[in-house]
Tab-separated table of C-alpha atoms in Angstrom:
chain	number	residue	atom	x	y	z
Z	1	UNK	CA	-5.584	18.948	25.275
Z	2	UNK	CA	-4.486	16.003	25.580
Z	3	UNK	CA	-4.575	13.521	23.010
Z	4	UNK	CA	-4.383	9.626	23.391
Z	5	UNK	CA	-3.480	7.197	20.493
Z	6	UNK	CA	-5.024	4.148	20.535
Z	7	UNK	CA	-5.817	1.544	18.354
Z	8	UNK	CA	-9.371	1.687	16.829
Z	9	UNK	CA	-12.042	0.038	18.591
Z	10	UNK	CA	-15.201	-1.326	16.580
Z	11	UNK	CA	-17.557	1.033	18.957
Z	12	UNK	CA	-15.012	4.099	16.989
Z	13	UNK	CA	-16.592	2.957	13.789
Z	14	UNK	CA	-19.295	5.773	13.470
Z	15	UNK	CA	-17.062	8.567	14.507
Z	16	UNK	CA	-14.425	7.201	12.167
Z	17	UNK	CA	-16.977	6.796	9.048
Z	18	UNK	CA	-17.856	10.539	10.038
Z	19	UNK	CA	-14.321	11.842	10.199
Z	20	UNK	CA	-13.967	9.836	6.126
Z	21	UNK	CA	-17.624	11.794	5.085
Z	22	UNK	CA	-15.982	14.686	6.492
Z	23	UNK	CA	-13.975	16.076	3.944
Z	24	UNK	CA	-13.962	17.749	0.820
Z	25	UNK	CA	-12.633	14.947	-1.546
Z	26	UNK	CA	-13.809	11.837	0.641
Z	27	UNK	CA	-17.443	13.434	1.381
Z	28	UNK	CA	-19.105	11.988	-2.173
Z	29	UNK	CA	-17.059	8.401	-1.853
Z	30	UNK	CA	-18.986	7.488	2.173
Z	31	UNK	CA	-22.127	7.016	3.804
Z	32	UNK	CA	-23.850	7.336	6.902
Z	33	UNK	CA	-26.892	8.138	8.238
Z	34	UNK	CA	-28.506	10.857	9.497
Z	35	UNK	CA	-28.702	9.745	13.124
Z	36	UNK	CA	-25.342	8.430	12.439
Z	37	UNK	CA	-25.849	5.176	11.329
Z	38	UNK	CA	-22.835	3.448	9.666
Z	39	UNK	CA	-23.563	1.003	6.484
Z	40	UNK	CA	-22.482	-3.052	7.516
Z	41	UNK	CA	-19.353	-2.731	5.524
Z	42	UNK	CA	-18.008	-0.345	7.240
Z	43	UNK	CA	-18.407	-2.961	10.287
Z	44	UNK	CA	-17.070	-5.425	8.246
Z	45	UNK	CA	-14.082	-3.572	7.270
Z	46	UNK	CA	-13.578	-2.491	10.707
Z	47	UNK	CA	-13.666	-6.573	11.559
Z	48	UNK	CA	-10.929	-7.619	8.556
Z	49	UNK	CA	-8.939	-4.549	9.470
Z	50	UNK	CA	-8.925	-5.601	13.579
Z	51	UNK	CA	-8.571	-9.038	12.492
Z	52	UNK	CA	-4.900	-8.475	10.303
Z	53	UNK	CA	-1.435	-8.530	12.728
Z	54	UNK	CA	-0.529	-6.533	9.477
Z	55	UNK	CA	-3.302	-3.554	9.964
Z	56	UNK	CA	-3.652	-0.997	12.815
Z	57	UNK	CA	-6.251	1.028	12.605
Z	58	UNK	CA	-5.361	3.883	14.843
Z	59	UNK	CA	-7.582	7.013	16.633
Z	60	UNK	CA	-6.509	10.233	18.045
Z	61	UNK	CA	-9.134	10.647	21.050
Z	62	UNK	CA	-8.821	14.168	23.152
Z	63	UNK	CA	-11.455	14.617	25.961
Z	64	UNK	CA	-13.484	11.816	25.085
Z	65	UNK	CA	-13.844	12.413	21.033
Z	66	UNK	CA	-12.383	10.823	18.488
Z	67	UNK	CA	-10.263	13.632	16.699
Z	68	UNK	CA	-8.697	12.002	13.734
Z	69	UNK	CA	-8.037	8.937	12.540
Z	70	UNK	CA	-5.419	6.842	10.092
Z	71	UNK	CA	-5.042	3.283	8.731
Z	72	UNK	CA	-1.412	2.108	8.746
Z	73	UNK	CA	-0.335	-1.058	7.095
Z	74	UNK	CA	2.916	-2.875	7.605
Z	75	UNK	CA	4.042	-4.869	4.469
Z	76	UNK	CA	6.850	-7.133	4.166
Z	77	UNK	CA	8.481	-7.787	0.418
Z	78	UNK	CA	11.843	-8.759	-1.492
Z	79	UNK	CA	12.630	-5.321	-2.442
Z	80	UNK	CA	15.146	-2.592	-0.873
Z	81	UNK	CA	16.943	-6.172	0.327
Z	82	UNK	CA	13.635	-7.501	1.895
Z	83	UNK	CA	12.463	-4.388	3.805
Z	84	UNK	CA	9.260	-4.256	5.571
Z	85	UNK	CA	7.550	-0.645	4.920
Z	86	UNK	CA	5.016	0.995	6.784
Z	87	UNK	CA	2.242	2.625	4.586
Z	88	UNK	CA	0.005	5.316	5.390
Z	89	UNK	CA	-3.913	5.614	4.341
Z	90	UNK	CA	-6.864	7.396	4.901
Z	91	UNK	CA	-5.287	10.161	7.371
Z	92	UNK	CA	-8.414	12.538	8.676
Z	93	UNK	CA	-7.963	15.063	11.168
Z	94	UNK	CA	-11.806	16.448	12.663
Z	95	UNK	CA	-12.033	19.796	10.460
Z	96	UNK	CA	-13.113	21.527	14.313
Z	97	UNK	CA	-9.621	20.340	14.879
Z	98	UNK	CA	-7.240	21.131	11.945
Z	99	UNK	CA	-4.459	23.576	12.235
Z	100	UNK	CA	-3.527	22.726	15.693
Z	101	UNK	CA	-0.378	20.244	15.159
Z	102	UNK	CA	-2.651	17.055	15.409
Z	103	UNK	CA	-1.945	15.587	11.617
Z	104	UNK	CA	1.687	16.516	12.808
Z	105	UNK	CA	1.693	14.649	15.936
Z	106	UNK	CA	-0.425	11.436	13.675
Z	107	UNK	CA	2.312	11.265	11.330
Z	108	UNK	CA	5.101	10.903	14.476
Z	109	UNK	CA	3.157	8.575	16.033
Z	110	UNK	CA	2.993	6.210	12.517
Z	111	UNK	CA	6.495	6.730	11.443
Z	112	UNK	CA	7.384	5.832	15.365
Z	113	UNK	CA	5.025	2.438	14.795
Z	114	UNK	CA	6.672	2.137	11.704
Z	115	UNK	CA	10.848	1.898	13.137
Z	116	UNK	CA	9.084	0.085	16.055
Z	117	UNK	CA	8.060	-2.627	13.790
Z	118	UNK	CA	11.116	-2.254	11.953
Z	119	UNK	CA	10.045	-1.012	8.391
Z	120	UNK	CA	12.849	0.726	6.664
Z	121	UNK	CA	10.554	2.869	4.642
Z	122	UNK	CA	7.096	4.681	5.480
Z	123	UNK	CA	4.970	5.578	2.203
Z	124	UNK	CA	1.555	6.998	1.296
Z	125	UNK	CA	-0.269	8.921	-1.527
Z	126	UNK	CA	-1.973	12.017	-1.366
Z	127	UNK	CA	-4.702	12.944	-3.268
Z	128	UNK	CA	-2.850	15.526	-6.579
Z	129	UNK	CA	-5.912	18.365	-5.596
Z	130	UNK	CA	-4.753	18.716	-1.760
Z	131	UNK	CA	-1.763	20.412	-2.873
Z	132	UNK	CA	-1.504	21.683	1.070
Z	133	UNK	CA	-1.197	18.580	2.376
Z	134	UNK	CA	2.346	17.675	0.012
Z	135	UNK	CA	3.598	20.590	1.940
Z	136	UNK	CA	2.922	19.563	5.223
Z	137	UNK	CA	4.227	15.903	4.015
Z	138	UNK	CA	7.183	17.729	2.810
Z	139	UNK	CA	7.931	19.256	5.509
Z	140	UNK	CA	7.400	16.315	7.736
Z	141	UNK	CA	10.919	14.679	5.674
Z	142	UNK	CA	8.952	12.481	3.053
Z	143	UNK	CA	9.764	13.360	-0.749
Z	144	UNK	CA	7.343	13.113	-3.856
Z	145	UNK	CA	9.108	10.537	-5.695
Z	146	UNK	CA	6.178	8.230	-7.237
Z	147	UNK	CA	2.921	9.361	-9.488
Z	148	UNK	CA	-0.042	7.186	-7.460
Z	149	UNK	CA	-2.080	5.499	-9.607
Z	150	UNK	CA	-5.292	3.689	-9.497
Z	151	UNK	CA	-7.944	1.804	-11.336
Z	152	UNK	CA	-11.628	1.914	-10.078
Z	153	UNK	CA	-13.058	-1.209	-10.157
Z	154	UNK	CA	-17.150	-1.628	-11.046
Z	155	UNK	CA	-19.385	-3.065	-8.648
Z	156	UNK	CA	-20.385	-4.837	-11.886
Z	157	UNK	CA	-17.521	-6.052	-12.978
Z	158	UNK	CA	-16.698	-3.729	-15.337
O	1	UNK	CA	6.070	-19.154	-25.240
O	2	UNK	CA	3.397	-19.891	-22.908
O	3	UNK	CA	3.170	-17.984	-19.645
O	4	UNK	CA	2.020	-19.423	-16.557
O	5	UNK	CA	1.012	-17.635	-13.988
O	6	UNK	CA	1.875	-19.190	-10.091
O	7	UNK	CA	2.575	-17.955	-6.360
O	8	UNK	CA	5.784	-17.564	-6.017
O	9	UNK	CA	7.576	-20.812	-4.110
O	10	UNK	CA	10.494	-20.535	-1.668
O	11	UNK	CA	13.104	-21.538	-4.368
O	12	UNK	CA	12.292	-18.581	-6.740
O	13	UNK	CA	13.841	-16.539	-4.643
O	14	UNK	CA	17.449	-15.969	-6.132
O	15	UNK	CA	15.638	-15.440	-9.478
O	16	UNK	CA	12.925	-12.854	-7.973
O	17	UNK	CA	15.608	-11.194	-6.239
O	18	UNK	CA	17.508	-11.281	-9.750
O	19	UNK	CA	14.813	-9.611	-11.424
O	20	UNK	CA	14.858	-6.715	-8.376
O	21	UNK	CA	18.347	-5.766	-9.236
O	22	UNK	CA	17.873	-5.766	-13.270
O	23	UNK	CA	16.741	-2.630	-13.142
O	24	UNK	CA	18.196	0.687	-13.690
O	25	UNK	CA	16.649	2.045	-10.708
O	26	UNK	CA	16.133	-0.921	-7.922
O	27	UNK	CA	20.080	-2.093	-8.627
O	28	UNK	CA	21.419	0.259	-6.600
O	29	UNK	CA	18.890	-0.660	-3.844
O	30	UNK	CA	19.625	-4.021	-4.063
O	31	UNK	CA	22.352	-7.202	-3.387
O	32	UNK	CA	23.033	-10.519	-4.670
O	33	UNK	CA	26.024	-12.417	-4.895
O	34	UNK	CA	27.963	-13.080	-8.127
O	35	UNK	CA	26.911	-16.817	-7.990
O	36	UNK	CA	23.320	-15.528	-7.259
O	37	UNK	CA	23.449	-15.623	-3.760
O	38	UNK	CA	21.100	-13.971	-1.378
O	39	UNK	CA	20.761	-12.774	1.348
O	40	UNK	CA	19.530	-13.758	4.622
O	41	UNK	CA	16.670	-10.601	5.049
O	42	UNK	CA	15.402	-12.122	1.406
O	43	UNK	CA	14.806	-15.343	2.572
O	44	UNK	CA	13.159	-13.794	5.627
O	45	UNK	CA	10.996	-11.329	3.822
O	46	UNK	CA	9.761	-14.332	1.583
O	47	UNK	CA	8.588	-16.277	4.449
O	48	UNK	CA	6.873	-13.098	5.852
O	49	UNK	CA	4.973	-12.879	2.837
O	50	UNK	CA	4.029	-16.257	1.817
O	51	UNK	CA	2.478	-16.687	5.663
O	52	UNK	CA	0.937	-13.492	4.827
O	53	UNK	CA	-2.998	-14.478	3.447
O	54	UNK	CA	-3.095	-10.930	2.228
O	55	UNK	CA	-0.239	-11.242	-0.082
O	56	UNK	CA	1.039	-13.120	-2.801
O	57	UNK	CA	4.118	-12.836	-4.573
O	58	UNK	CA	3.433	-13.973	-8.210
O	59	UNK	CA	5.484	-15.135	-10.559
O	60	UNK	CA	5.295	-15.293	-14.409
O	61	UNK	CA	6.654	-18.549	-15.683
O	62	UNK	CA	8.152	-19.570	-19.204
O	63	UNK	CA	9.642	-22.705	-20.571
O	64	UNK	CA	11.115	-23.079	-16.714
O	65	UNK	CA	12.481	-19.660	-16.275
O	66	UNK	CA	11.291	-16.626	-14.220
O	67	UNK	CA	10.337	-14.276	-16.184
O	68	UNK	CA	8.794	-11.707	-14.455
O	69	UNK	CA	7.476	-10.924	-11.060
O	70	UNK	CA	4.999	-8.947	-8.717
O	71	UNK	CA	3.453	-8.542	-5.252
O	72	UNK	CA	-0.245	-8.136	-4.573
O	73	UNK	CA	-1.000	-6.854	-1.337
O	74	UNK	CA	-4.859	-7.160	-0.827
O	75	UNK	CA	-5.671	-4.224	1.979
O	76	UNK	CA	-9.209	-3.889	3.827
O	77	UNK	CA	-10.261	-0.416	5.230
O	78	UNK	CA	-12.760	1.500	6.022
O	79	UNK	CA	-12.768	4.568	3.339
O	80	UNK	CA	-14.813	4.298	0.147
O	81	UNK	CA	-17.181	2.702	1.536
O	82	UNK	CA	-15.735	-0.183	3.423
O	83	UNK	CA	-13.692	-0.823	0.356
O	84	UNK	CA	-11.028	-3.582	-0.377
O	85	UNK	CA	-8.211	-2.501	-2.121
O	86	UNK	CA	-5.372	-4.119	-4.104
O	87	UNK	CA	-2.085	-2.976	-4.676
O	88	UNK	CA	1.197	-3.838	-6.971
O	89	UNK	CA	4.305	-3.713	-5.836
O	90	UNK	CA	7.949	-4.752	-7.180
O	91	UNK	CA	6.912	-5.400	-10.585
O	92	UNK	CA	9.502	-6.605	-12.942
O	93	UNK	CA	9.607	-7.750	-16.018
O	94	UNK	CA	13.319	-9.243	-16.984
O	95	UNK	CA	15.310	-7.776	-19.309
O	96	UNK	CA	15.267	-10.369	-21.923
O	97	UNK	CA	11.478	-10.222	-22.243
O	98	UNK	CA	10.681	-6.481	-21.973
O	99	UNK	CA	8.591	-5.299	-24.748
O	100	UNK	CA	6.436	-9.129	-25.991
O	101	UNK	CA	3.711	-8.137	-24.050
O	102	UNK	CA	4.474	-9.475	-20.443
O	103	UNK	CA	4.347	-6.513	-18.442
O	104	UNK	CA	0.188	-6.230	-19.781
O	105	UNK	CA	-0.622	-9.928	-19.256
O	106	UNK	CA	0.891	-9.620	-15.348
O	107	UNK	CA	-1.292	-6.071	-14.458
O	108	UNK	CA	-4.208	-8.234	-16.191
O	109	UNK	CA	-3.683	-11.096	-14.007
O	110	UNK	CA	-3.105	-8.400	-11.067
O	111	UNK	CA	-6.777	-7.385	-11.686
O	112	UNK	CA	-8.701	-10.600	-11.897
O	113	UNK	CA	-7.059	-11.527	-8.871
O	114	UNK	CA	-8.192	-8.261	-7.531
O	115	UNK	CA	-11.739	-8.708	-8.684
O	116	UNK	CA	-12.226	-12.280	-7.451
O	117	UNK	CA	-10.724	-11.050	-4.005
O	118	UNK	CA	-13.920	-7.933	-4.624
O	119	UNK	CA	-11.755	-5.370	-4.274
O	120	UNK	CA	-12.884	-1.381	-5.488
O	121	UNK	CA	-10.095	-0.500	-6.468
O	122	UNK	CA	-6.139	-1.081	-7.626
O	123	UNK	CA	-3.419	1.155	-6.747
O	124	UNK	CA	-0.312	1.052	-6.942
O	125	UNK	CA	3.202	3.822	-7.213
O	126	UNK	CA	5.616	4.176	-10.073
O	127	UNK	CA	8.691	6.479	-9.992
O	128	UNK	CA	8.477	9.775	-11.342
O	129	UNK	CA	11.244	8.647	-13.264
O	130	UNK	CA	9.447	5.863	-14.701
O	131	UNK	CA	8.117	7.804	-17.666
O	132	UNK	CA	7.120	4.774	-20.408
O	133	UNK	CA	5.848	2.535	-17.009
O	134	UNK	CA	2.659	6.477	-16.257
O	135	UNK	CA	2.174	5.798	-20.324
O	136	UNK	CA	1.587	1.593	-19.725
O	137	UNK	CA	-0.157	1.709	-16.883
O	138	UNK	CA	-2.731	4.813	-18.020
O	139	UNK	CA	-3.426	3.019	-21.385
O	140	UNK	CA	-4.393	-0.129	-19.076
O	141	UNK	CA	-7.042	2.489	-17.479
O	142	UNK	CA	-5.211	3.801	-14.634
O	143	UNK	CA	-5.344	7.305	-13.767
O	144	UNK	CA	-2.410	9.478	-12.143
O	145	UNK	CA	-4.605	10.767	-9.095
O	146	UNK	CA	-2.244	11.019	-6.161
O	147	UNK	CA	1.253	12.093	-5.696
O	148	UNK	CA	3.194	8.968	-4.022
O	149	UNK	CA	5.265	9.756	-0.838
O	150	UNK	CA	8.500	8.105	1.141
O	151	UNK	CA	10.497	8.629	3.731
O	152	UNK	CA	13.496	6.395	4.264
O	153	UNK	CA	13.949	5.295	7.770
O	154	UNK	CA	17.618	5.080	8.376
O	155	UNK	CA	18.985	1.694	9.939
O	156	UNK	CA	20.418	3.553	12.648
O	157	UNK	CA	17.123	5.648	13.665
O	158	UNK	CA	17.581	8.667	12.277
Protein backbone atom coordinates (compact mmCIF):
# COMPACT_ATOMS: atom_id res chain seq x y z
CA UNK A 1 0.00 0.00 0.00
CA UNK A 2 1.26 3.48 -0.88
CA UNK A 3 1.10 5.98 1.92
CA UNK A 4 1.14 9.68 1.24
CA UNK A 5 1.89 12.30 3.89
CA UNK A 6 0.14 15.62 3.53
CA UNK A 7 -1.13 18.62 5.44
CA UNK A 8 -4.53 17.89 6.96
CA UNK A 9 -7.58 19.46 5.35
CA UNK A 10 -10.73 20.58 7.12
CA UNK A 11 -12.66 17.55 5.83
CA UNK A 12 -10.13 15.24 7.54
CA UNK A 13 -11.27 16.43 11.00
CA UNK A 14 -13.74 13.59 11.72
CA UNK A 15 -11.18 10.96 10.66
CA UNK A 16 -8.46 12.57 12.81
CA UNK A 17 -10.73 12.73 15.86
CA UNK A 18 -11.62 9.10 15.17
CA UNK A 19 -7.93 8.19 15.35
CA UNK A 20 -7.45 10.20 18.55
CA UNK A 21 -10.32 8.26 20.11
CA UNK A 22 -9.07 4.90 18.75
CA UNK A 23 -6.58 4.60 21.59
CA UNK A 24 -6.68 3.13 25.08
CA UNK A 25 -5.49 6.29 26.84
CA UNK A 26 -7.03 8.84 24.46
CA UNK A 27 -10.49 7.27 24.23
CA UNK A 28 -11.79 8.79 27.47
CA UNK A 29 -10.64 12.26 26.50
CA UNK A 30 -12.37 12.58 23.14
CA UNK A 31 -16.04 12.81 22.20
CA UNK A 32 -17.28 11.59 18.88
CA UNK A 33 -20.86 10.94 17.87
CA UNK A 34 -22.15 7.56 16.75
CA UNK A 35 -22.46 8.88 13.19
CA UNK A 36 -18.91 10.27 13.29
CA UNK A 37 -20.09 13.80 14.11
CA UNK A 38 -17.57 15.81 16.09
CA UNK A 39 -18.04 18.71 18.45
CA UNK A 40 -17.65 22.31 17.35
CA UNK A 41 -14.50 22.57 19.52
CA UNK A 42 -12.64 20.24 17.14
CA UNK A 43 -13.49 22.37 14.11
CA UNK A 44 -12.37 25.50 15.97
CA UNK A 45 -9.14 23.74 16.97
CA UNK A 46 -8.50 22.73 13.36
CA UNK A 47 -8.96 26.32 12.23
CA UNK A 48 -6.52 27.59 14.90
CA UNK A 49 -3.91 24.99 13.92
CA UNK A 50 -4.39 25.61 10.20
CA UNK A 51 -4.05 29.39 10.57
CA UNK A 52 -0.76 29.15 12.48
CA UNK A 53 2.29 28.86 10.21
CA UNK A 54 4.19 27.19 13.06
CA UNK A 55 1.71 24.32 13.34
CA UNK A 56 1.48 21.47 10.86
CA UNK A 57 -1.22 18.87 11.27
CA UNK A 58 -0.23 15.86 9.18
CA UNK A 59 -2.25 12.94 7.91
CA UNK A 60 -0.91 9.74 6.41
CA UNK A 61 -3.30 8.70 3.68
CA UNK A 62 -3.48 5.28 2.06
CA UNK A 63 -6.12 4.05 -0.38
CA UNK A 64 -8.20 7.14 0.27
CA UNK A 65 -8.30 6.59 4.02
CA UNK A 66 -6.61 8.46 6.87
CA UNK A 67 -4.31 5.81 8.35
CA UNK A 68 -2.33 8.03 10.72
CA UNK A 69 -2.03 11.53 12.12
CA UNK A 70 0.35 13.69 14.10
CA UNK A 71 0.78 17.35 14.89
CA UNK A 72 4.09 19.15 14.49
CA UNK A 73 4.74 22.43 16.30
CA UNK A 74 7.74 24.54 15.34
CA UNK A 75 8.86 26.60 18.32
CA UNK A 76 11.41 29.42 18.23
CA UNK A 77 13.34 30.13 21.40
CA UNK A 78 16.51 31.65 22.82
CA UNK A 79 17.85 28.54 24.57
CA UNK A 80 20.39 26.21 22.96
CA UNK A 81 21.95 29.06 21.00
CA UNK A 82 18.66 30.47 19.70
CA UNK A 83 17.52 27.14 18.27
CA UNK A 84 14.18 26.32 16.71
CA UNK A 85 12.73 23.08 18.00
CA UNK A 86 10.13 20.79 16.45
CA UNK A 87 7.63 19.14 18.75
CA UNK A 88 5.64 16.06 17.83
CA UNK A 89 2.27 15.65 19.50
CA UNK A 90 -0.86 13.51 19.12
CA UNK A 91 0.72 10.69 17.10
CA UNK A 92 -1.84 8.05 16.19
CA UNK A 93 -1.85 5.14 13.77
CA UNK A 94 -5.13 3.45 12.90
CA UNK A 95 -5.50 0.25 14.92
CA UNK A 96 -5.91 -1.71 11.67
CA UNK A 97 -2.53 -0.46 10.39
CA UNK A 98 -0.37 -0.91 13.49
CA UNK A 99 2.79 -3.00 13.25
CA UNK A 100 3.32 -2.27 9.57
CA UNK A 101 6.02 0.39 9.84
CA UNK A 102 3.72 3.37 9.38
CA UNK A 103 4.65 4.88 12.77
CA UNK A 104 8.35 4.84 11.89
CA UNK A 105 7.65 6.40 8.49
CA UNK A 106 5.63 9.15 10.18
CA UNK A 107 8.47 10.01 12.56
CA UNK A 108 10.95 9.98 9.67
CA UNK A 109 8.69 12.45 7.90
CA UNK A 110 8.52 14.63 11.03
CA UNK A 111 12.31 14.63 11.43
CA UNK A 112 12.75 15.51 7.75
CA UNK A 113 10.33 18.40 8.09
CA UNK A 114 12.16 19.57 11.23
CA UNK A 115 15.47 19.59 9.33
CA UNK A 116 13.90 21.39 6.37
CA UNK A 117 12.75 24.15 8.71
CA UNK A 118 16.17 24.42 10.36
CA UNK A 119 15.30 22.94 13.75
CA UNK A 120 18.17 21.81 15.99
CA UNK A 121 16.05 19.50 18.09
CA UNK A 122 12.98 17.29 17.84
CA UNK A 123 11.09 16.68 21.06
CA UNK A 124 8.03 14.82 22.22
CA UNK A 125 6.53 13.40 25.36
CA UNK A 126 4.78 10.07 25.72
CA UNK A 127 2.62 8.86 28.55
CA UNK A 128 4.60 6.79 31.06
CA UNK A 129 2.16 3.93 30.46
CA UNK A 130 3.11 3.66 26.77
CA UNK A 131 6.21 1.54 27.35
CA UNK A 132 6.10 0.20 23.79
CA UNK A 133 6.25 3.77 22.50
CA UNK A 134 9.38 4.52 24.56
CA UNK A 135 11.21 1.60 22.95
CA UNK A 136 9.92 2.64 19.53
CA UNK A 137 11.27 6.20 19.86
CA UNK A 138 14.57 5.02 21.35
CA UNK A 139 15.10 2.76 18.34
CA UNK A 140 14.65 5.88 16.19
CA UNK A 141 17.40 7.70 18.12
CA UNK A 142 15.40 9.64 20.69
CA UNK A 143 16.77 9.79 24.25
CA UNK A 144 14.59 9.75 27.36
CA UNK A 145 16.32 12.69 28.98
CA UNK A 146 13.36 14.52 30.47
CA UNK A 147 10.39 14.13 32.78
CA UNK A 148 7.13 15.35 31.25
CA UNK A 149 4.83 17.11 33.69
CA UNK A 150 1.21 18.21 33.22
CA UNK A 151 -1.20 20.37 35.13
CA UNK A 152 -4.82 19.98 34.04
CA UNK A 153 -6.82 23.21 34.45
CA UNK A 154 -10.43 22.75 35.46
CA UNK A 155 -13.13 24.21 33.19
CA UNK A 156 -14.48 26.13 36.18
CA UNK A 157 -11.16 27.84 36.83
CA UNK A 158 -10.21 25.34 39.55
CA UNK B 1 11.72 43.52 46.68
CA UNK B 2 8.92 44.09 44.20
CA UNK B 3 8.99 41.84 41.15
CA UNK B 4 7.16 42.77 37.99
CA UNK B 5 6.36 40.28 35.25
CA UNK B 6 6.32 41.60 31.73
CA UNK B 7 6.80 40.65 28.10
CA UNK B 8 10.49 40.62 27.20
CA UNK B 9 11.83 43.48 25.09
CA UNK B 10 14.64 43.27 22.56
CA UNK B 11 17.06 44.99 24.93
CA UNK B 12 16.49 42.21 27.49
CA UNK B 13 18.16 39.64 25.19
CA UNK B 14 21.68 39.78 26.70
CA UNK B 15 20.26 39.46 30.24
CA UNK B 16 18.06 36.52 29.21
CA UNK B 17 20.95 34.70 27.54
CA UNK B 18 22.98 35.41 30.68
CA UNK B 19 20.32 33.64 32.75
CA UNK B 20 20.17 30.70 30.32
CA UNK B 21 23.95 30.31 30.70
CA UNK B 22 23.81 30.76 34.50
CA UNK B 23 22.83 27.12 34.97
CA UNK B 24 24.75 23.89 35.41
CA UNK B 25 23.04 22.05 32.55
CA UNK B 26 22.47 25.06 30.28
CA UNK B 27 25.95 26.58 30.56
CA UNK B 28 27.54 24.33 27.93
CA UNK B 29 24.78 25.00 25.44
CA UNK B 30 24.92 28.79 25.36
CA UNK B 31 27.57 31.18 24.08
CA UNK B 32 27.97 34.62 25.56
CA UNK B 33 30.89 36.98 25.14
CA UNK B 34 32.99 38.24 28.03
CA UNK B 35 31.47 41.72 27.58
CA UNK B 36 27.95 40.27 27.53
CA UNK B 37 27.74 40.31 23.72
CA UNK B 38 25.48 37.62 22.31
CA UNK B 39 25.50 35.90 18.93
CA UNK B 40 23.26 37.03 16.09
CA UNK B 41 21.28 33.78 16.43
CA UNK B 42 19.86 34.97 19.76
CA UNK B 43 18.62 38.25 18.26
CA UNK B 44 17.03 36.34 15.38
CA UNK B 45 15.41 33.96 17.86
CA UNK B 46 14.04 36.88 19.87
CA UNK B 47 12.53 38.38 16.73
CA UNK B 48 10.89 35.06 15.79
CA UNK B 49 9.44 34.65 19.30
CA UNK B 50 8.29 38.27 19.47
CA UNK B 51 6.55 38.09 16.08
CA UNK B 52 4.56 34.95 16.98
CA UNK B 53 1.33 35.74 18.87
CA UNK B 54 1.40 32.22 20.36
CA UNK B 55 4.79 32.75 22.01
CA UNK B 56 5.30 34.86 25.12
CA UNK B 57 8.81 35.40 26.43
CA UNK B 58 8.50 36.65 29.99
CA UNK B 59 10.98 38.40 32.25
CA UNK B 60 10.68 38.94 35.98
CA UNK B 61 12.16 42.31 36.76
CA UNK B 62 13.19 43.58 40.17
CA UNK B 63 15.05 46.79 40.95
CA UNK B 64 15.73 47.33 37.27
CA UNK B 65 17.33 43.91 36.81
CA UNK B 66 16.13 40.79 35.03
CA UNK B 67 15.83 38.27 37.86
CA UNK B 68 14.09 35.48 35.97
CA UNK B 69 12.85 34.40 32.59
CA UNK B 70 10.63 31.78 30.97
CA UNK B 71 9.02 31.18 27.62
CA UNK B 72 5.35 30.31 27.24
CA UNK B 73 4.06 28.66 24.06
CA UNK B 74 0.32 28.45 23.44
CA UNK B 75 -0.43 25.46 21.24
CA UNK B 76 -3.78 24.72 19.60
CA UNK B 77 -4.58 21.09 18.85
CA UNK B 78 -7.37 18.61 18.24
CA UNK B 79 -6.58 16.22 21.09
CA UNK B 80 -8.31 16.42 24.48
CA UNK B 81 -11.48 17.77 22.91
CA UNK B 82 -9.76 20.44 20.82
CA UNK B 83 -7.94 21.94 23.79
CA UNK B 84 -5.34 24.68 23.75
CA UNK B 85 -2.32 23.85 25.86
CA UNK B 86 0.28 26.15 27.39
CA UNK B 87 3.86 24.96 27.45
CA UNK B 88 6.50 26.38 29.77
CA UNK B 89 10.09 26.24 28.55
CA UNK B 90 13.47 27.71 29.49
CA UNK B 91 12.62 28.66 33.08
CA UNK B 92 15.54 30.32 34.82
CA UNK B 93 15.94 32.28 38.03
CA UNK B 94 19.09 34.31 38.62
CA UNK B 95 21.45 32.36 40.88
CA UNK B 96 21.47 35.31 43.30
CA UNK B 97 17.66 35.17 43.66
CA UNK B 98 17.11 31.42 44.06
CA UNK B 99 15.26 30.15 47.12
CA UNK B 100 13.24 33.34 47.55
CA UNK B 101 9.95 32.19 46.01
CA UNK B 102 10.47 33.80 42.62
CA UNK B 103 10.24 30.47 40.77
CA UNK B 104 6.85 29.72 42.31
CA UNK B 105 5.60 33.22 41.47
CA UNK B 106 6.73 32.75 37.87
CA UNK B 107 4.82 29.47 37.51
CA UNK B 108 1.74 31.07 39.11
CA UNK B 109 1.99 33.81 36.50
CA UNK B 110 2.32 31.23 33.72
CA UNK B 111 -0.72 29.28 34.94
CA UNK B 112 -2.74 32.51 35.20
CA UNK B 113 -1.79 33.45 31.65
CA UNK B 114 -2.72 29.93 30.48
CA UNK B 115 -6.18 30.27 32.07
CA UNK B 116 -6.63 33.75 30.62
CA UNK B 117 -6.03 32.33 27.15
CA UNK B 118 -8.43 29.43 27.71
CA UNK B 119 -5.90 26.62 27.91
CA UNK B 120 -7.06 23.30 29.39
CA UNK B 121 -3.57 22.08 30.23
CA UNK B 122 -0.17 23.41 31.23
CA UNK B 123 2.79 21.22 30.34
CA UNK B 124 6.55 21.31 30.66
CA UNK B 125 9.49 18.97 30.66
CA UNK B 126 12.46 19.10 32.97
CA UNK B 127 15.77 17.34 32.63
CA UNK B 128 15.83 14.07 34.58
CA UNK B 129 18.86 15.40 36.48
CA UNK B 130 16.88 18.32 37.94
CA UNK B 131 15.38 16.33 40.80
CA UNK B 132 14.79 19.49 42.83
CA UNK B 133 12.73 20.88 39.97
CA UNK B 134 10.50 17.78 39.88
CA UNK B 135 9.63 18.23 43.54
CA UNK B 136 9.08 21.94 42.98
CA UNK B 137 6.57 21.39 40.16
CA UNK B 138 4.82 18.57 42.03
CA UNK B 139 4.26 20.89 44.98
CA UNK B 140 2.61 23.30 42.51
CA UNK B 141 0.21 20.54 41.38
CA UNK B 142 1.96 19.19 38.29
CA UNK B 143 1.99 15.42 37.78
CA UNK B 144 4.93 13.51 36.30
CA UNK B 145 2.81 11.55 33.85
CA UNK B 146 5.06 11.58 30.79
CA UNK B 147 8.52 10.71 29.55
CA UNK B 148 10.22 13.55 27.66
CA UNK B 149 12.28 12.43 24.69
CA UNK B 150 14.68 14.49 22.57
CA UNK B 151 16.49 13.92 19.29
CA UNK B 152 19.30 16.39 18.65
CA UNK B 153 19.78 17.11 14.93
CA UNK B 154 23.35 17.70 13.80
CA UNK B 155 24.16 21.02 12.11
CA UNK B 156 25.53 19.03 9.15
CA UNK B 157 22.26 17.19 8.62
CA UNK B 158 23.50 14.13 10.52
